[in-house]
Short mmCIF file of C-alpha atoms in Angstrom, two decimals:
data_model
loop_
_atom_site.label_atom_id
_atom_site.label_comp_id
_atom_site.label_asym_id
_atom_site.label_seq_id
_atom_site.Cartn_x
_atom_site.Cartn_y
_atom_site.Cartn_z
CA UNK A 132 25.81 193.52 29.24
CA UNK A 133 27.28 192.81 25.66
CA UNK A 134 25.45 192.43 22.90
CA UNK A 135 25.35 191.17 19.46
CA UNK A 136 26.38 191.74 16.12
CA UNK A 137 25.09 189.40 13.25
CA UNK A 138 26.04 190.33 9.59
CA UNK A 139 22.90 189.60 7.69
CA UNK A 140 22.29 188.55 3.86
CA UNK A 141 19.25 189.72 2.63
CA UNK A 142 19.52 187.75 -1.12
CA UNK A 143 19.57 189.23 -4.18
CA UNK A 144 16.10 191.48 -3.60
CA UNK A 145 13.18 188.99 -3.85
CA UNK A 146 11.74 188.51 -0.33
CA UNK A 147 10.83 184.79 -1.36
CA UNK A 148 14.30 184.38 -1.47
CA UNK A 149 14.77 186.20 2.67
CA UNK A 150 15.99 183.02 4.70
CA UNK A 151 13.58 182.14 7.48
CA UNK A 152 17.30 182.32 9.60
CA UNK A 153 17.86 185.61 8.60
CA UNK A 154 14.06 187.00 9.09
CA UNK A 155 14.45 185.99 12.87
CA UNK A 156 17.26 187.61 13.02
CA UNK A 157 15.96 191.07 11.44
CA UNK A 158 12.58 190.40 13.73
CA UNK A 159 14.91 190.64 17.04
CA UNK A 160 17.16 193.45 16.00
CA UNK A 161 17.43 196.40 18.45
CA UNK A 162 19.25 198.32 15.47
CA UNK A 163 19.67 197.91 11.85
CA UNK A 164 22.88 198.96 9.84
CA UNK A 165 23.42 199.68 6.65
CA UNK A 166 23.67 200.98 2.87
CA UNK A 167 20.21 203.09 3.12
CA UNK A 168 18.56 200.76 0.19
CA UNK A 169 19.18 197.63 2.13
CA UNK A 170 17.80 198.89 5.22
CA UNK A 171 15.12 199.64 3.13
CA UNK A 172 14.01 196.16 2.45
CA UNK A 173 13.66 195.50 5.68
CA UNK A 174 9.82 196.07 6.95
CA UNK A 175 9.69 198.77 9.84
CA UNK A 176 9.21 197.48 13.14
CA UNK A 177 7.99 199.66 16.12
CA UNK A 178 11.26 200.75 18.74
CA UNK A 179 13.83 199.14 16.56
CA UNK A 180 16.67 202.00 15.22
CA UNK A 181 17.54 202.00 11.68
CA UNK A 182 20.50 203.54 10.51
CA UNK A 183 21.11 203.80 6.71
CA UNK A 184 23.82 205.27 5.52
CA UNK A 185 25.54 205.72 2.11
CA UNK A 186 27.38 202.89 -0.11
CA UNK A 187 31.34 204.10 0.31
CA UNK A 188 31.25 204.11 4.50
CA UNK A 189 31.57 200.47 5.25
CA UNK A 190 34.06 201.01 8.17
CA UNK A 191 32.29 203.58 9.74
CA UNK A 192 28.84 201.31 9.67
CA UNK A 193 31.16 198.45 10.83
CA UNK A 194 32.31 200.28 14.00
CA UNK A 195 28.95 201.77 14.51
CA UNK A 196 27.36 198.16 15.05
CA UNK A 197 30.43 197.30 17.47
CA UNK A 198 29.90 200.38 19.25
CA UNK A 199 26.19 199.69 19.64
CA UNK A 200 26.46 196.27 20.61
CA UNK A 201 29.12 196.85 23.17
CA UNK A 202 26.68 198.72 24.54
CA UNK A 203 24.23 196.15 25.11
CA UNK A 204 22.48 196.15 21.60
CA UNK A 205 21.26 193.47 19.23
CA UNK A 206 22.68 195.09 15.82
CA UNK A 207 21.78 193.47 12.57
CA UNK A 208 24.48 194.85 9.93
CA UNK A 209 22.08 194.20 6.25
CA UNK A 210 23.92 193.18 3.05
CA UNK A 211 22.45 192.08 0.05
CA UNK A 212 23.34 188.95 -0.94
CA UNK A 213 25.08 186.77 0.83
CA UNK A 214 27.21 189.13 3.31
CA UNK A 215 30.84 187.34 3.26
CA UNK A 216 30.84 187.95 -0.49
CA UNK A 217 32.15 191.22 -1.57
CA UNK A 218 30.30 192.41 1.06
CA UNK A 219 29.85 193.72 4.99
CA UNK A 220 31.37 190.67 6.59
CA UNK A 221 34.63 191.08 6.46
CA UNK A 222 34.38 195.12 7.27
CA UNK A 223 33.40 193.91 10.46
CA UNK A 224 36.03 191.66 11.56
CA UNK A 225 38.74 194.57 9.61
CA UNK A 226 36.94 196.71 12.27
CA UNK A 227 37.14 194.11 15.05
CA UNK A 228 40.91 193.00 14.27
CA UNK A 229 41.73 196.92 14.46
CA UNK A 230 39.09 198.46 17.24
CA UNK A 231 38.54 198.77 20.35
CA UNK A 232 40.03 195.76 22.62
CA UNK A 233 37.05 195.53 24.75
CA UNK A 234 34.83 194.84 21.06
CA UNK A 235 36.60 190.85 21.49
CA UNK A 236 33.78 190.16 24.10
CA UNK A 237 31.04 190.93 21.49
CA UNK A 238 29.04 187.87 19.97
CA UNK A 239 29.57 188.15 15.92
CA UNK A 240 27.49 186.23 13.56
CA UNK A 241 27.14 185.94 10.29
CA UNK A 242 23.70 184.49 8.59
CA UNK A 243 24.33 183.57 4.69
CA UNK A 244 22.27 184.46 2.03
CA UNK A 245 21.64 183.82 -1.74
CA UNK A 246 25.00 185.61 -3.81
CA UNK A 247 23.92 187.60 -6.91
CA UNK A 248 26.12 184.99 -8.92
CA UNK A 249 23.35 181.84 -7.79
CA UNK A 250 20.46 184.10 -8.38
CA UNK A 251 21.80 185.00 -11.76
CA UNK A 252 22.84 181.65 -12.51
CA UNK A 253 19.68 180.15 -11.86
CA UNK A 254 17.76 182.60 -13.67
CA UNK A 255 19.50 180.88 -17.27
CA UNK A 256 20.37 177.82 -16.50
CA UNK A 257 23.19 176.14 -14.81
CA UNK A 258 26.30 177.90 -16.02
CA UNK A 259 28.24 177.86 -12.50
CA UNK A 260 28.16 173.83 -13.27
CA UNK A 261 31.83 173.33 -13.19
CA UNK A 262 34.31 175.53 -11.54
CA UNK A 263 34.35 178.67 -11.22
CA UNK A 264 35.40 181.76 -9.48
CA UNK A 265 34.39 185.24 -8.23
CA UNK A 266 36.31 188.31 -8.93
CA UNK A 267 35.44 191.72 -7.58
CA UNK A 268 36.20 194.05 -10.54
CA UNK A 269 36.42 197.08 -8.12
CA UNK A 270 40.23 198.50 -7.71
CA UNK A 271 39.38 200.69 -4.65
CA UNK A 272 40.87 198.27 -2.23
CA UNK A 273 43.44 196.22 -4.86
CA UNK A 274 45.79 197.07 -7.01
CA UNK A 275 44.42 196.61 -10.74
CA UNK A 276 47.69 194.55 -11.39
CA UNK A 277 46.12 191.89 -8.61
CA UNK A 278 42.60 191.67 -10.28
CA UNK A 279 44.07 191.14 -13.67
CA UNK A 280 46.35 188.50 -12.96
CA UNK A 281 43.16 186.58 -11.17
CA UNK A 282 41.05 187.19 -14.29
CA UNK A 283 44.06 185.75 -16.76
CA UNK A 284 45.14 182.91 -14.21
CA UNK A 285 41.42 181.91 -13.79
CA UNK A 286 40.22 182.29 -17.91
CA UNK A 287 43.77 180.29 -19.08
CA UNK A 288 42.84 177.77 -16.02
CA UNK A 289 39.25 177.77 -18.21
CA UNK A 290 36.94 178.56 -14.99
CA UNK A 291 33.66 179.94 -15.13
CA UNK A 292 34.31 183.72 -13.73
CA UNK A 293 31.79 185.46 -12.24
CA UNK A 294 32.25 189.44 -12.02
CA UNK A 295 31.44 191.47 -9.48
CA UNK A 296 31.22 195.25 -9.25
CA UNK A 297 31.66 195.17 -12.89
CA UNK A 298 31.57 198.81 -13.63
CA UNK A 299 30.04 202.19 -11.53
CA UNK A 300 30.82 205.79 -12.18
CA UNK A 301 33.76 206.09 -10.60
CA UNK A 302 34.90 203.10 -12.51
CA UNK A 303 34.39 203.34 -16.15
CA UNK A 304 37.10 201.58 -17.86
CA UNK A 305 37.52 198.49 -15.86
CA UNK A 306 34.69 196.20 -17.22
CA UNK A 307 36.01 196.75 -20.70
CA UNK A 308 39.98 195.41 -19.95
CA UNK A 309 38.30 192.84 -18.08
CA UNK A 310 37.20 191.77 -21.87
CA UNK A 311 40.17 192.78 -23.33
CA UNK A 312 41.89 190.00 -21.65
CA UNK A 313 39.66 188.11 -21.42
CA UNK A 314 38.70 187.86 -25.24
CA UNK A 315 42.66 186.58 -25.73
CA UNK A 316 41.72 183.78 -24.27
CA UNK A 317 38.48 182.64 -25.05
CA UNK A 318 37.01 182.27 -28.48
CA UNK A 319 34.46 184.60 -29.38
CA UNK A 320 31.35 182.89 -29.37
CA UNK A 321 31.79 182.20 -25.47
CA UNK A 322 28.37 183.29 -23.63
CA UNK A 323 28.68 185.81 -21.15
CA UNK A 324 25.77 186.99 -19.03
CA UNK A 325 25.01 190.42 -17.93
CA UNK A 326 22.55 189.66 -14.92
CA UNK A 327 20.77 193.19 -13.73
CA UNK A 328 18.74 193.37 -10.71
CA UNK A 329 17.87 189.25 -10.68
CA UNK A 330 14.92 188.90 -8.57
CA UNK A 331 13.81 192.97 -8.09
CA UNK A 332 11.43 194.59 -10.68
CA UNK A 333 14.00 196.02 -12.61
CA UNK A 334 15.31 192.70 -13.67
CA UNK A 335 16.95 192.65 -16.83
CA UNK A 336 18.83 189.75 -18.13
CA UNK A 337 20.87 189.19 -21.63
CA UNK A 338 23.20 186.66 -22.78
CA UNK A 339 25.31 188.04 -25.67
CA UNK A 340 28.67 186.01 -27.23
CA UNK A 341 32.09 187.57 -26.34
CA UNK A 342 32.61 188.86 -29.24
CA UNK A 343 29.45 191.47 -29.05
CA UNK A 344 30.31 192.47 -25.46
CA UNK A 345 30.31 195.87 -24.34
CA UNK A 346 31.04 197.73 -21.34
CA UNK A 347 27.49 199.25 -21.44
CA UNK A 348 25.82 196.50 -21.03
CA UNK A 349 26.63 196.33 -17.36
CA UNK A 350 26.01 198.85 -14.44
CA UNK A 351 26.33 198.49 -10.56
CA UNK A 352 23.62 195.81 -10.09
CA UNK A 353 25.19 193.79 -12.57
CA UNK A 354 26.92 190.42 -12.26
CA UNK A 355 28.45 189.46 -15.21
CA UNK A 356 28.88 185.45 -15.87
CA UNK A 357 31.92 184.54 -18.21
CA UNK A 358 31.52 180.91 -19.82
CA UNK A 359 34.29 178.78 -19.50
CA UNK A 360 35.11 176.76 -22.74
CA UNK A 361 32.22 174.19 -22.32
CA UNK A 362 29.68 176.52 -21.50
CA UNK A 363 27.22 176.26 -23.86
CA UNK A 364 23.51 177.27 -25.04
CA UNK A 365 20.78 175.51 -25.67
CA UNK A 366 17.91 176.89 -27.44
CA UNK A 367 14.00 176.60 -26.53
CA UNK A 368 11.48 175.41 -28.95
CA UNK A 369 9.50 179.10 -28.34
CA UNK A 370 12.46 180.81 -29.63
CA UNK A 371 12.62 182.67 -26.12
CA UNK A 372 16.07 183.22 -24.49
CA UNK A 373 18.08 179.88 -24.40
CA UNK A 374 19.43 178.04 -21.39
CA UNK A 375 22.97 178.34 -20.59
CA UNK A 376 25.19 175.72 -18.71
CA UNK A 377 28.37 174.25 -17.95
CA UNK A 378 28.62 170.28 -18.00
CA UNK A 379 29.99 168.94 -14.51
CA UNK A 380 32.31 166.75 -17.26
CA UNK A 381 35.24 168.00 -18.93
CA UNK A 382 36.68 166.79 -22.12
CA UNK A 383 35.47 163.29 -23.09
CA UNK A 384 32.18 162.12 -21.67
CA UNK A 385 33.17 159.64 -19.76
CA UNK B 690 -0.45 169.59 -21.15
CA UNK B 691 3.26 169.53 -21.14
CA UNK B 692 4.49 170.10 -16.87
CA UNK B 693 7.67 171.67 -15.23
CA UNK B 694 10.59 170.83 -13.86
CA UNK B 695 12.31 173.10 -11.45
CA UNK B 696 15.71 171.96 -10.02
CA UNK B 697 15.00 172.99 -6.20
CA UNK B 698 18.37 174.11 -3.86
CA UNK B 699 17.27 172.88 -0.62
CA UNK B 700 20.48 174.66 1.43
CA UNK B 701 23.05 172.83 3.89
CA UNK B 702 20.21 171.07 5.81
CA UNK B 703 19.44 173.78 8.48
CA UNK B 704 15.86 174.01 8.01
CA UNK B 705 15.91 177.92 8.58
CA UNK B 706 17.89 178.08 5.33
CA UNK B 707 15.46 176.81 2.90
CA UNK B 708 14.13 179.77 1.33
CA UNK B 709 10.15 180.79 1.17
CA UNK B 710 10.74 180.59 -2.39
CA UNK B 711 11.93 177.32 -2.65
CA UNK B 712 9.12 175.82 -0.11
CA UNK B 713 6.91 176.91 -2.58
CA UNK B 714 7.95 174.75 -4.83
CA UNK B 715 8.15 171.99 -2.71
CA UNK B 716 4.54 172.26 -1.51
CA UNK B 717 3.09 172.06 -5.32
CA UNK B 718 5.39 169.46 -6.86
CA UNK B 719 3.55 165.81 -7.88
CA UNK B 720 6.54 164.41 -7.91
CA UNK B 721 10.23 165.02 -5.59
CA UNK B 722 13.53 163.12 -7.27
CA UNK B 723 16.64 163.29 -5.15
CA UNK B 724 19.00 161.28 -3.49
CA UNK B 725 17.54 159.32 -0.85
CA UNK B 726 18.76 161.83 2.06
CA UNK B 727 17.61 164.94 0.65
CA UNK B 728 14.05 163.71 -0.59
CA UNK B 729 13.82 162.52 3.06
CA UNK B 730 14.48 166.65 4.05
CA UNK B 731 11.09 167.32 2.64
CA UNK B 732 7.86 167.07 4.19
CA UNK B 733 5.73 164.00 3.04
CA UNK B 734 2.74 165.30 1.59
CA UNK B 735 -0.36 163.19 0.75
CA UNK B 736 -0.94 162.83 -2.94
CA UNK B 737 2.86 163.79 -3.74
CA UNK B 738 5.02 160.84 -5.32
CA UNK B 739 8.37 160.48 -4.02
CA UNK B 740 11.18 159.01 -6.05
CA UNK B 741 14.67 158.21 -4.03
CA UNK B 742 17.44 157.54 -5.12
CA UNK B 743 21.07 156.38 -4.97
CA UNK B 744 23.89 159.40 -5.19
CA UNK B 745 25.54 157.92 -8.66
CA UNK B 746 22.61 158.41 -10.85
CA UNK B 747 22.00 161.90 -11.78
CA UNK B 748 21.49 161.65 -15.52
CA UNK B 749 19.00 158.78 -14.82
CA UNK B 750 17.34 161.21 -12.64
CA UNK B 751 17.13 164.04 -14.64
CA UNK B 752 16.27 161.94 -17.26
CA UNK B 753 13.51 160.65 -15.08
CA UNK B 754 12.59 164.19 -14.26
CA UNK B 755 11.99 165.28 -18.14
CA UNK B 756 9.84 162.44 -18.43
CA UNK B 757 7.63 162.70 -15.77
CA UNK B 758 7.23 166.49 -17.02
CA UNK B 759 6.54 165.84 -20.28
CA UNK B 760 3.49 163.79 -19.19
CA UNK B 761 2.48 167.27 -17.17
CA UNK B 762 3.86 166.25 -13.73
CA UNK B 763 5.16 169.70 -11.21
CA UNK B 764 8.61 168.02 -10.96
CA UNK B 765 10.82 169.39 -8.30
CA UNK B 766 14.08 167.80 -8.33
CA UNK B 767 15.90 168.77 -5.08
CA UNK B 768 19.55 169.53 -4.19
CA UNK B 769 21.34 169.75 -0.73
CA UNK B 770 22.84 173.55 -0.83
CA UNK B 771 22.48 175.13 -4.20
CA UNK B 772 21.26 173.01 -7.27
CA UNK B 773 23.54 174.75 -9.61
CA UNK B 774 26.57 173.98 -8.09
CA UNK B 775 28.21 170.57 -7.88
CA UNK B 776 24.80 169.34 -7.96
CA UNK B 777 21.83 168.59 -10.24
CA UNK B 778 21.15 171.61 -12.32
CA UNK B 779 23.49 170.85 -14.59
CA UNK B 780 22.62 167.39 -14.78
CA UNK B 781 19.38 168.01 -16.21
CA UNK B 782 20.49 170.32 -18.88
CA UNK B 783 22.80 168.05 -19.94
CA UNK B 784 20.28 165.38 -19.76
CA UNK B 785 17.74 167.92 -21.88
CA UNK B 786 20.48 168.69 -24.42
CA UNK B 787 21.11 164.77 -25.73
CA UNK B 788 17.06 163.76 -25.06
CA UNK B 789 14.09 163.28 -26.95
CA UNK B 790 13.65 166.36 -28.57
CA UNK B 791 9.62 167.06 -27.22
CA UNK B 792 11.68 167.57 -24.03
CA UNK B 793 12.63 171.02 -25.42
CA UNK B 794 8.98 172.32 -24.62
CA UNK B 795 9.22 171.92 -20.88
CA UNK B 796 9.16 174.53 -18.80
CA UNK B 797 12.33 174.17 -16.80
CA UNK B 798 13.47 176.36 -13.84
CA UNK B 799 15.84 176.48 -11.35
CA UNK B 800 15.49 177.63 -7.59
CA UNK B 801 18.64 178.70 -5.86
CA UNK B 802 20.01 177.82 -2.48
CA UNK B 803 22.77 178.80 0.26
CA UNK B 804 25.54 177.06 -1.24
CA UNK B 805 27.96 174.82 1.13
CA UNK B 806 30.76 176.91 1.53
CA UNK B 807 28.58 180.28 2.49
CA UNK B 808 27.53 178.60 4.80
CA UNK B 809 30.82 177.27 5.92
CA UNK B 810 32.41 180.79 5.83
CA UNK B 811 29.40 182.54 7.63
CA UNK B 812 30.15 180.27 10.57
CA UNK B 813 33.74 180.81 10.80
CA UNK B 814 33.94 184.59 10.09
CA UNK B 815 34.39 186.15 6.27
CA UNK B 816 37.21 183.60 4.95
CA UNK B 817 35.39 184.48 1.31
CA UNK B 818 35.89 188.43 1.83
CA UNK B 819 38.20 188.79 -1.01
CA UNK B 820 37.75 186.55 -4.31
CA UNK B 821 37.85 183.22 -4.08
CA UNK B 822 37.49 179.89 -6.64
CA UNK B 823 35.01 176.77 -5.51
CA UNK B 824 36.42 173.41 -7.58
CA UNK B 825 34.84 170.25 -7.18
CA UNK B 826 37.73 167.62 -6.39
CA UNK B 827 35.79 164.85 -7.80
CA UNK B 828 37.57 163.54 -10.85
CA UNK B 829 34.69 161.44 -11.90
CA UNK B 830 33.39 163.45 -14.51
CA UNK B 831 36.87 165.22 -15.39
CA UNK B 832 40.56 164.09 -15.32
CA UNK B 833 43.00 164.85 -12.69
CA UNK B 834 45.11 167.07 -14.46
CA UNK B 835 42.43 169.41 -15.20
CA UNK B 836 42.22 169.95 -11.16
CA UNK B 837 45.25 169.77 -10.32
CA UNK B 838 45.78 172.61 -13.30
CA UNK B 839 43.09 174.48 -11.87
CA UNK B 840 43.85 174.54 -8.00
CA UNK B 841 47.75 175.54 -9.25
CA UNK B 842 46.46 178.72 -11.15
CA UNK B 843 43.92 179.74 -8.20
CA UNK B 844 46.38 178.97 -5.32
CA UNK B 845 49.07 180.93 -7.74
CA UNK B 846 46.61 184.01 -8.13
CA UNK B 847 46.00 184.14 -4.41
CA UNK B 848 42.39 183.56 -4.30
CA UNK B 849 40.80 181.65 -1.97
CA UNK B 850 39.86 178.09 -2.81
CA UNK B 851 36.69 176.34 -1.46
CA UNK B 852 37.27 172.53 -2.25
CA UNK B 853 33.76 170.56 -2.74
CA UNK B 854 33.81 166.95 -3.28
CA UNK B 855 37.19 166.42 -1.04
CA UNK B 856 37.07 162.85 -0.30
CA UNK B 857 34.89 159.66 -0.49
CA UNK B 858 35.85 155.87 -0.42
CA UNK B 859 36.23 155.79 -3.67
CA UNK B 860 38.68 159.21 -4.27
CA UNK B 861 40.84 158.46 -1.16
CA UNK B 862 43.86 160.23 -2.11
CA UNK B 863 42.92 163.53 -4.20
CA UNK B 864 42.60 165.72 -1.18
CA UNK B 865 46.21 164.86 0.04
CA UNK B 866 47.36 165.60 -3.48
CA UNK B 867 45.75 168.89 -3.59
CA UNK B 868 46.86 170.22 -0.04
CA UNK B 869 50.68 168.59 -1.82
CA UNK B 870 49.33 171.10 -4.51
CA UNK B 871 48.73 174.08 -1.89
CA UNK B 872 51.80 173.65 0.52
CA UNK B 873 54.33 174.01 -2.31
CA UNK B 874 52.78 177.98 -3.09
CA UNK B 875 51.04 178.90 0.20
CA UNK B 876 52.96 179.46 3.83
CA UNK B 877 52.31 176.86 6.33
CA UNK B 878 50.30 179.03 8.82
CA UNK B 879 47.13 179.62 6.12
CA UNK B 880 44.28 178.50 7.43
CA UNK B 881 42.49 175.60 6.40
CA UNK B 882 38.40 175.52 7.38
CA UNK B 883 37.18 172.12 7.67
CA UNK B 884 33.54 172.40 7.69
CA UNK B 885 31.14 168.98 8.03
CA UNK B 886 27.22 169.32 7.43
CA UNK B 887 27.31 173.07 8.69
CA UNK B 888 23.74 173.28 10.19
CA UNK B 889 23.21 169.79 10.65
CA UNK B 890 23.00 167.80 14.22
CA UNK B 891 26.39 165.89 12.82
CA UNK B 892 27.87 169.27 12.25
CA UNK B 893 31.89 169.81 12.74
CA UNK B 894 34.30 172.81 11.97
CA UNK B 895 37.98 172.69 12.43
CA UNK B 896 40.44 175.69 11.41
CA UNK B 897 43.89 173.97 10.70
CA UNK B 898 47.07 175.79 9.82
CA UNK B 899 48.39 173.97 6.01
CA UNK B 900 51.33 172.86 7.74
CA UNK B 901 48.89 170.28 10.02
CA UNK B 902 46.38 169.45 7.86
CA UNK B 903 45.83 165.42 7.20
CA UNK B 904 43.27 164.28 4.44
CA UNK B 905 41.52 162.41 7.11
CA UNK B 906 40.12 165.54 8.60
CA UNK B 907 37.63 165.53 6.02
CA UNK B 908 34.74 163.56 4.55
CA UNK B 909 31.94 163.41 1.87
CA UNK B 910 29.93 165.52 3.87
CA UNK B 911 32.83 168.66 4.49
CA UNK B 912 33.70 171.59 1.95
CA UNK B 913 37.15 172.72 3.03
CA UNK B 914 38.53 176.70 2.55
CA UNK B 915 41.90 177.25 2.02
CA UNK B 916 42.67 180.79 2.67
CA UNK B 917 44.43 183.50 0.97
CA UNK B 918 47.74 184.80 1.42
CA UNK B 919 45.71 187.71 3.75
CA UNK B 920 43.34 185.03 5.26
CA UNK B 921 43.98 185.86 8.82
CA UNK B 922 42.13 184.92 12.34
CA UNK B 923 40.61 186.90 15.49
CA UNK B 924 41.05 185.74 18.69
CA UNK B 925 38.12 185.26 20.76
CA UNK B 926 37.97 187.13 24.14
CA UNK B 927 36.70 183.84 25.52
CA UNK B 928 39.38 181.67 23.93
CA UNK B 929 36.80 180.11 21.31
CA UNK B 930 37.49 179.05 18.14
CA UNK B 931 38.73 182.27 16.20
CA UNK B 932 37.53 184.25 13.92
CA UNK B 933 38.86 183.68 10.34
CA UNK B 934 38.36 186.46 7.74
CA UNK B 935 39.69 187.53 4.42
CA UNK B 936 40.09 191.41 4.18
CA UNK B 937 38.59 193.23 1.07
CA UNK B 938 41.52 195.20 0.49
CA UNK B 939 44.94 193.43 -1.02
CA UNK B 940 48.45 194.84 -0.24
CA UNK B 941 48.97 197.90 1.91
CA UNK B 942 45.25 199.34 3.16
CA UNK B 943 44.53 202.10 1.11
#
């Protein structure tokens, strides 16, 4: 008998923030799949396989739940986040579309979870309140060319941008272009937010103005928020770190 | 004592989406503001004021909110999908920014939710697997031009566009003028997701290629996805609605 394969987003790290949905799902798994850390989340569970595996593999993890769920199993594939955003979603259906014929019988699900970009945005304020975009800054699987004419088509179009993958070892240099064009556009107060690890102990938050940006600031657990031109601050009588948001109008109040 | 106010994102409606974290909140407010159908999502809970209202009036309930707060209420304002976007969150900044000043000492938080369109895309496939833009259509709060500007430069850059806010009685004809918008860039077999209270009994998906899509397809209630040059579907073994899914890489697979 065929099985199942559902794609699931664990959320930024916080268990309060685990969907009941996807905790069923994880609770009935026969197998779980993926990036060792996020399989690590999940609590261990007595006759269920886990198979963690590194960060660059996603194919191979993709096939590997098809395989075991042709074969009968009930595979939960664990992202964090929300799993059809920059994440193992769409590896499976790139391994579906090109795989094994016989893998078109298998049920594939996907259960949603909380996107680093909410969880950040929540955590300051309400800067995602007009529109706004996502960008995956990694050039592994796009030309560089592509992701900088998204960044300059969605900055002039003044969106709120939120950046993915800003920066990892592999990729040093990207982050900072990403602010070169970006500051040619925007004035220099605009707030960006470098949003580390929202939700997991090792939370660290800052909001510094474009013009005090660096590269550093950000490292693979990082989603950086670029304010559009109405994004603004707005300082708390403590003194503490001020809220940031976006109005939902533009231009005049109307 | 001076209370709270946490801006609570309640998901698409699917119960099993509502995160423990946000429950929380819910089961220690005093008081729940919302519009009418999402205040009647939550629980009744004896000794916990309820205050309904009509969909136009966000500032006069955020507004409401900061009062209630400043008098020490545990306000939880709720949201259908995620509060900070399209939705209240930034109503209630914007509503802190021009109040009474005392307002500034309020403890103010926001609790994030599965946002409409990841939900919409986790149903269909991985549609959002490469970057993508959400823009509200609603040009209540900002002029057309500004849209129209904005869905040009996305549709231009190739990401794909999640449209919130497509239609209502009173906006009859922006979602034609937008798909006028898409059809003059984007080839007539791109998918278009129509997806209607995803997780609700009244929900209803429809894929579309551009070249048949009518306004009428949608409502209030629907976030449509219009996919990417790469946006491609699966065919189901079982002739089901297919699979749609954005790949991560962009050009020729590396």
């Amino acid at each position: 008998m065929t099985g199942q394969v559902t794609i699931v987003g664990l959320g930024p790290g916080d268990p309060r923030w685990l969907t009941p949905a996807a905790s069923e799902v994880l609770a009935s798994a026969t197998d779980l799949i993926g990036y060792g850390p996020y399989v690590g989340r999940v609590p261990e569970r007595p006759g269920q396989r886990r198979h963690g595996s590194d960060n660059r593999v996603e194919l191979d993890r993709a096939r590997l739940a098809l395989d075991l769920a042709a074969k009968g199993g009930q595979v939960a594939v664990v992202s964090g986040g929300d799993p059809g955003v920059f994440a193992m979603a769409a590896a499976v259906f790139e391994a579906l579309e090109n795989g094994d014929p016989s893998w078109r019988d298998i049920d594939i699900r996907v259960e949603p979870g909380i996107t680093a970009m909410l969880a950040a945005a929540a955590h300051v304020g309400a800067p995602l309140g007009g529109d706004f975009c996502a960008i995956s800054l990694s050039d592994n699987l796009k030309p560089w060319e592509v992701v900088e004419r998204r960044l300059k088509a969605a900055v002039t179009a003044d969106f709120v941008v939120a950046l993915y993958n800003p920066i990892s070892a592999a990729r040093p240099w990207q982050l900072g272009a990403a602010f070169k064009v970006v500051a040619e556009i925007r004035g220099p107060d605009t707030p960006i937010i470098f949003a580390r690890a929202v939700g997991r102990p090792d939370q660290r938050i800052r909001i510094v103005p474009l013009s005090e940006v660096e590269a550093s600031m950000a490292d693979m657990s990082t989603v950086v928020i670029i304010g559009a031109s109405t994004t603004r601050l707005i300082e708390k009588a403590d003194g503490d770190t001020p809220y940031v948001y976006t109005p939902r109008f533009y231009g005049v109040r109307p």
